[in-house]
PDB file of C-alpha atoms in Angstrom:
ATOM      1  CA  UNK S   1       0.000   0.000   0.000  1.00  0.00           C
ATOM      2  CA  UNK S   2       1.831   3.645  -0.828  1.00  0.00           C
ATOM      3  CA  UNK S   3       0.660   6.636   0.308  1.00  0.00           C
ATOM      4  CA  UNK S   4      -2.052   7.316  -1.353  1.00  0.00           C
ATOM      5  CA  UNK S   5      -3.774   3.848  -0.963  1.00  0.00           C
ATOM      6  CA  UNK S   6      -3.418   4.598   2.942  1.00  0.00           C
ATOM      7  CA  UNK S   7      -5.058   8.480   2.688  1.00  0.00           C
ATOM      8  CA  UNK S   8      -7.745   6.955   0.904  1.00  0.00           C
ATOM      9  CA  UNK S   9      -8.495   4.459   3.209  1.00  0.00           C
ATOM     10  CA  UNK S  10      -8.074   7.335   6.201  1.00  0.00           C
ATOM     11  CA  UNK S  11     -10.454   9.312   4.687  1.00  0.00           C
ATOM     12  CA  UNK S  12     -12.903   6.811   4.652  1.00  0.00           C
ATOM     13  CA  UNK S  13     -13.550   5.272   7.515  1.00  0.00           C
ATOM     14  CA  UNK S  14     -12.459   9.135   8.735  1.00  0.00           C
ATOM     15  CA  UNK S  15     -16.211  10.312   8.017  1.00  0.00           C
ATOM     16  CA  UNK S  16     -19.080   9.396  10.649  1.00  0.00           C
ATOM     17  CA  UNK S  17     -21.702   8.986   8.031  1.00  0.00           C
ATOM     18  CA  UNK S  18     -19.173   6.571   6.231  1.00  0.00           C
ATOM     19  CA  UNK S  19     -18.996   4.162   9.609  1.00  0.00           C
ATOM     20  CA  UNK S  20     -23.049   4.276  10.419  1.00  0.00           C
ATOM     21  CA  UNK S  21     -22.587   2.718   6.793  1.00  0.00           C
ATOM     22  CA  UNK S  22     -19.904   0.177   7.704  1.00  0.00           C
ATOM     23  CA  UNK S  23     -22.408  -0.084  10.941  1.00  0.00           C
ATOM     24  CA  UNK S  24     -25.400  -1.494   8.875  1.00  0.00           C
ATOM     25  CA  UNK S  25     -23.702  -3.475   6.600  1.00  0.00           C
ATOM     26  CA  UNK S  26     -21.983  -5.694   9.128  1.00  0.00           C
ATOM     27  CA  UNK S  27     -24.612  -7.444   9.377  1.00  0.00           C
ATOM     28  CA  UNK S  28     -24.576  -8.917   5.773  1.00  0.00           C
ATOM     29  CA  UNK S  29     -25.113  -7.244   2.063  1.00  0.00           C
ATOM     30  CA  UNK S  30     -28.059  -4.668   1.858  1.00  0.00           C
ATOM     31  CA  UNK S  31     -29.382  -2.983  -1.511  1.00  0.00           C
ATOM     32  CA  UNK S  32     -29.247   0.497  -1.903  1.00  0.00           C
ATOM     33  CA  UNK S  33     -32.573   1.820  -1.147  1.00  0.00           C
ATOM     34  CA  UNK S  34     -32.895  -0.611   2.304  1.00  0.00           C
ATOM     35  CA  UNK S  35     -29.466   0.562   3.434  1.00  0.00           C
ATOM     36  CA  UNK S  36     -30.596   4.223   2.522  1.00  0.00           C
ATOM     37  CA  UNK S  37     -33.982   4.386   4.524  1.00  0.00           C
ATOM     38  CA  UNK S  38     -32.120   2.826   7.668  1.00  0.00           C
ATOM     39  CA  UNK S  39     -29.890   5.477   7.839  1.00  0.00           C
ATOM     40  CA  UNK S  40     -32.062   8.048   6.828  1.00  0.00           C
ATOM     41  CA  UNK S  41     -29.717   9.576   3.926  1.00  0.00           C
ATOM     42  CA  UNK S  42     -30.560  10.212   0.309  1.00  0.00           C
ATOM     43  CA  UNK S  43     -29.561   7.389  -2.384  1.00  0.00           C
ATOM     44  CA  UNK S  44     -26.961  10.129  -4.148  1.00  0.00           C
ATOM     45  CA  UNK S  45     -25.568  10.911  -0.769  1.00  0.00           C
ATOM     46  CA  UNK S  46     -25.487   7.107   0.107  1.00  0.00           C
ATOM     47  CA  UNK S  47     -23.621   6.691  -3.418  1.00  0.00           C
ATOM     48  CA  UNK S  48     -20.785   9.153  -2.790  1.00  0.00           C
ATOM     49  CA  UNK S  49     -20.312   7.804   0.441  1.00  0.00           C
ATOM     50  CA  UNK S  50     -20.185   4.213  -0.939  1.00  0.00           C
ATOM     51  CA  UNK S  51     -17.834   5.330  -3.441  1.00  0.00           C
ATOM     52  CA  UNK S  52     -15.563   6.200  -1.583  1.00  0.00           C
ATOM     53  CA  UNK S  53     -15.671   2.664   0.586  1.00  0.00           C
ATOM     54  CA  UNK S  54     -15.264   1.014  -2.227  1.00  0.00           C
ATOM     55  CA  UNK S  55     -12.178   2.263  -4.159  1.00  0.00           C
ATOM     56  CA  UNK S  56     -10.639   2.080  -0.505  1.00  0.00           C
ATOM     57  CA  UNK S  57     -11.385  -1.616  -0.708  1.00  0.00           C
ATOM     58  CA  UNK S  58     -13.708  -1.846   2.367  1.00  0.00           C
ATOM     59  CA  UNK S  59     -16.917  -2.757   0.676  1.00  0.00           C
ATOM     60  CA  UNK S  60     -18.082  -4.286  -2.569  1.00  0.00           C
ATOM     61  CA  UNK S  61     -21.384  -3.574  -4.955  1.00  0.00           C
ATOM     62  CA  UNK S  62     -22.766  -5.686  -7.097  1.00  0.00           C
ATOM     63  CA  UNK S  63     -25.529  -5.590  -9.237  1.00  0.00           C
ATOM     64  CA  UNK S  64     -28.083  -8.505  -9.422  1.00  0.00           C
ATOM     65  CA  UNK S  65     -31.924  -8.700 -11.252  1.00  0.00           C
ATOM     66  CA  UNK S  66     -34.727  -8.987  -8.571  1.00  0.00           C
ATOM     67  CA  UNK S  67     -37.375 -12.257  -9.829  1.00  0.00           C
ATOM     68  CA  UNK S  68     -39.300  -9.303 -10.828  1.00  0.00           C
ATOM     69  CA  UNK S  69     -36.542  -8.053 -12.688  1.00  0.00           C
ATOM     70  CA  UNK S  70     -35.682  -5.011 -11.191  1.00  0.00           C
ATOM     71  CA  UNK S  71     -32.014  -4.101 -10.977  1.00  0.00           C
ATOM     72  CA  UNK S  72     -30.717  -4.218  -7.679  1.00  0.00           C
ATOM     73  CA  UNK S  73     -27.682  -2.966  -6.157  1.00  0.00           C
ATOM     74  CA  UNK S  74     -26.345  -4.700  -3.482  1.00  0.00           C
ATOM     75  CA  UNK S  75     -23.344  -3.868  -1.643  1.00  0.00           C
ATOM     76  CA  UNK S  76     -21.489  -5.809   1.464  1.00  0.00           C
ATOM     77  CA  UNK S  77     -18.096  -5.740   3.440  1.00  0.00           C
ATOM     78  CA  UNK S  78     -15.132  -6.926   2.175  1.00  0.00           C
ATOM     79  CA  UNK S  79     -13.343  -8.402   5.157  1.00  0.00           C
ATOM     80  CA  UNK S  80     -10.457  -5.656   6.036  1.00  0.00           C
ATOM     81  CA  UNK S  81      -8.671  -5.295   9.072  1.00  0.00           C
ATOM     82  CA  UNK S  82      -7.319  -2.001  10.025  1.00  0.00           C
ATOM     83  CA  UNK S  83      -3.735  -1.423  11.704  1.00  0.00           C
ATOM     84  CA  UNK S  84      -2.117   2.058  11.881  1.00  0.00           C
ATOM     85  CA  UNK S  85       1.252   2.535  13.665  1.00  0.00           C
ATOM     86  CA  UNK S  86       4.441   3.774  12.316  1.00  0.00           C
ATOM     87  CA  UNK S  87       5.327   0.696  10.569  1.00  0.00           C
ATOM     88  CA  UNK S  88       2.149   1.510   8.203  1.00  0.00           C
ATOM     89  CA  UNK S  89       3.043   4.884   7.595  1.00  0.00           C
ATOM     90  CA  UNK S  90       6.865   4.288   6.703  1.00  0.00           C
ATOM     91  CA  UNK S  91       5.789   1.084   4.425  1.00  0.00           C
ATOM     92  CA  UNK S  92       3.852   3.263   2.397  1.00  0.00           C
ATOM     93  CA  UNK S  93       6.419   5.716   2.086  1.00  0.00           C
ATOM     94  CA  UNK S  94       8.730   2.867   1.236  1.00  0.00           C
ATOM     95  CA  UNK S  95       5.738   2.068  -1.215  1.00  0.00           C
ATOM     96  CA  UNK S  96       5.855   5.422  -2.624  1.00  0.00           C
ATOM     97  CA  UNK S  97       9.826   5.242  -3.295  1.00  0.00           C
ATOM     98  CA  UNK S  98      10.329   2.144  -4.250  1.00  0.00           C
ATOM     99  CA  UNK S  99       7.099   1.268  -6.522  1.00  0.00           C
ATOM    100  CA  UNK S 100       7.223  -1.863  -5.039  1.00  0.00           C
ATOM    101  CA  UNK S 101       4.789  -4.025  -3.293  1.00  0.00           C
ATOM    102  CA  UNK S 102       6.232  -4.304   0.351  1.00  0.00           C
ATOM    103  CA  UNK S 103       8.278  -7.969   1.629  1.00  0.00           C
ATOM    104  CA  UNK S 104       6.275 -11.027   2.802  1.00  0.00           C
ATOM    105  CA  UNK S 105       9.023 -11.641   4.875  1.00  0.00           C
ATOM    106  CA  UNK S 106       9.908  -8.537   6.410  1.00  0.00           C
ATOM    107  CA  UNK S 107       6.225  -8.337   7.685  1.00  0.00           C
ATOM    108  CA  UNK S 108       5.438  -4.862   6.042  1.00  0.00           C
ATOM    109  CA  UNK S 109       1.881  -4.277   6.515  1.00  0.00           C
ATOM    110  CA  UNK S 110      -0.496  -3.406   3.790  1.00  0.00           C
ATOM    111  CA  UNK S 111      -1.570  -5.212   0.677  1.00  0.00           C
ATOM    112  CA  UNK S 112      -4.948  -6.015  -0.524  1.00  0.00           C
ATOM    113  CA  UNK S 113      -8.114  -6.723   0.938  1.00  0.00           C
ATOM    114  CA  UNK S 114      -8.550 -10.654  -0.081  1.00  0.00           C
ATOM    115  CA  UNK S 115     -11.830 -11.153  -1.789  1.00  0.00           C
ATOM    116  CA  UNK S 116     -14.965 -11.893   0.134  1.00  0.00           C
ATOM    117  CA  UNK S 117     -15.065 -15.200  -0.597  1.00  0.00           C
ATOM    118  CA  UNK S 118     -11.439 -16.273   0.407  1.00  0.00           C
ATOM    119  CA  UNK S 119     -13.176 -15.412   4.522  1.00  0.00           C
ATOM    120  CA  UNK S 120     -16.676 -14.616   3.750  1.00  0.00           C
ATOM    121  CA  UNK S 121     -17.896 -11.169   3.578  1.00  0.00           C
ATOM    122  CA  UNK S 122     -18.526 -10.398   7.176  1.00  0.00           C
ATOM    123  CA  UNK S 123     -15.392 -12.256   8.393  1.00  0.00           C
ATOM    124  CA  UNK S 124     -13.403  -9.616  11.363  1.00  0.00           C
ATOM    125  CA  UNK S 125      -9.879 -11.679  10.683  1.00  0.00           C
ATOM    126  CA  UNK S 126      -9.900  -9.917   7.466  1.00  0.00           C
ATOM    127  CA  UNK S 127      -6.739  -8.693   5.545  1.00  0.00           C
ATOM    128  CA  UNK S 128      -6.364  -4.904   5.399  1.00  0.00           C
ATOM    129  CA  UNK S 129      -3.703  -3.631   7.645  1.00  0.00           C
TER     130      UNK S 129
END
């Protein structure tokens, strides 16, 4: 993970409206509309708000066809796991001077969020660090 990856992933889980989100969908995979009435917010607000979850790799859409054929948009956790200490922060710097991905063996933290089904979607032992 370099820099950037790591602001991104700051800023989202750095935005209160962004955890009640994270809140509701730990519970499994809600469509749009359901997950927008619990929490009270508009679908475009939702939207930008899932955006940003997703391209930092915490949560995953996906669009399926209801049996009476209405399009659907689902979205659920991807398992993550966050860990921020100074390790983090000077493996992404690394990240950002080398342009490489960090050492299995030297225990860098960071990497990819493993797909849902590798742990299953809700699974806490996920991989972000």
């Amino acid at each position: 993970m370099n820099s950037e990856e790591l602001l991104a992933l700051l800023s989202a889980v750095g935005h209160a409206q962004r955890l009640r989100v994270i809140g509701e969908l730990a519970d499994g995979r809600l469509y749009v509309s359901e997950l927008a009435r619990r929490l009270g917010m508009s679908r475009p607000l939702l939207y930008m708000h899932l955006d940003r979850l997703e391209k930092a790799g915490l949560v995953v859409g996906r669009l399926e066809l209801s049996e009476d054929g209405k399009a659907l948009k689902y979205f659920e956790l991807a398992p993550f796991e966050l860990k921020l200490n100074v390790a983090t922060v000077l493996a992404a710097l690394q990240e950002d001077r080398s342009g490489a991905a960090p050492s299995e063996e030297t225990g860098d933290v960071g990497g990819a969020v493993e797909p849902p089904s590798a742990k299953g979607p809700n699974d806490p032992r996920g991989t972000r660090t």
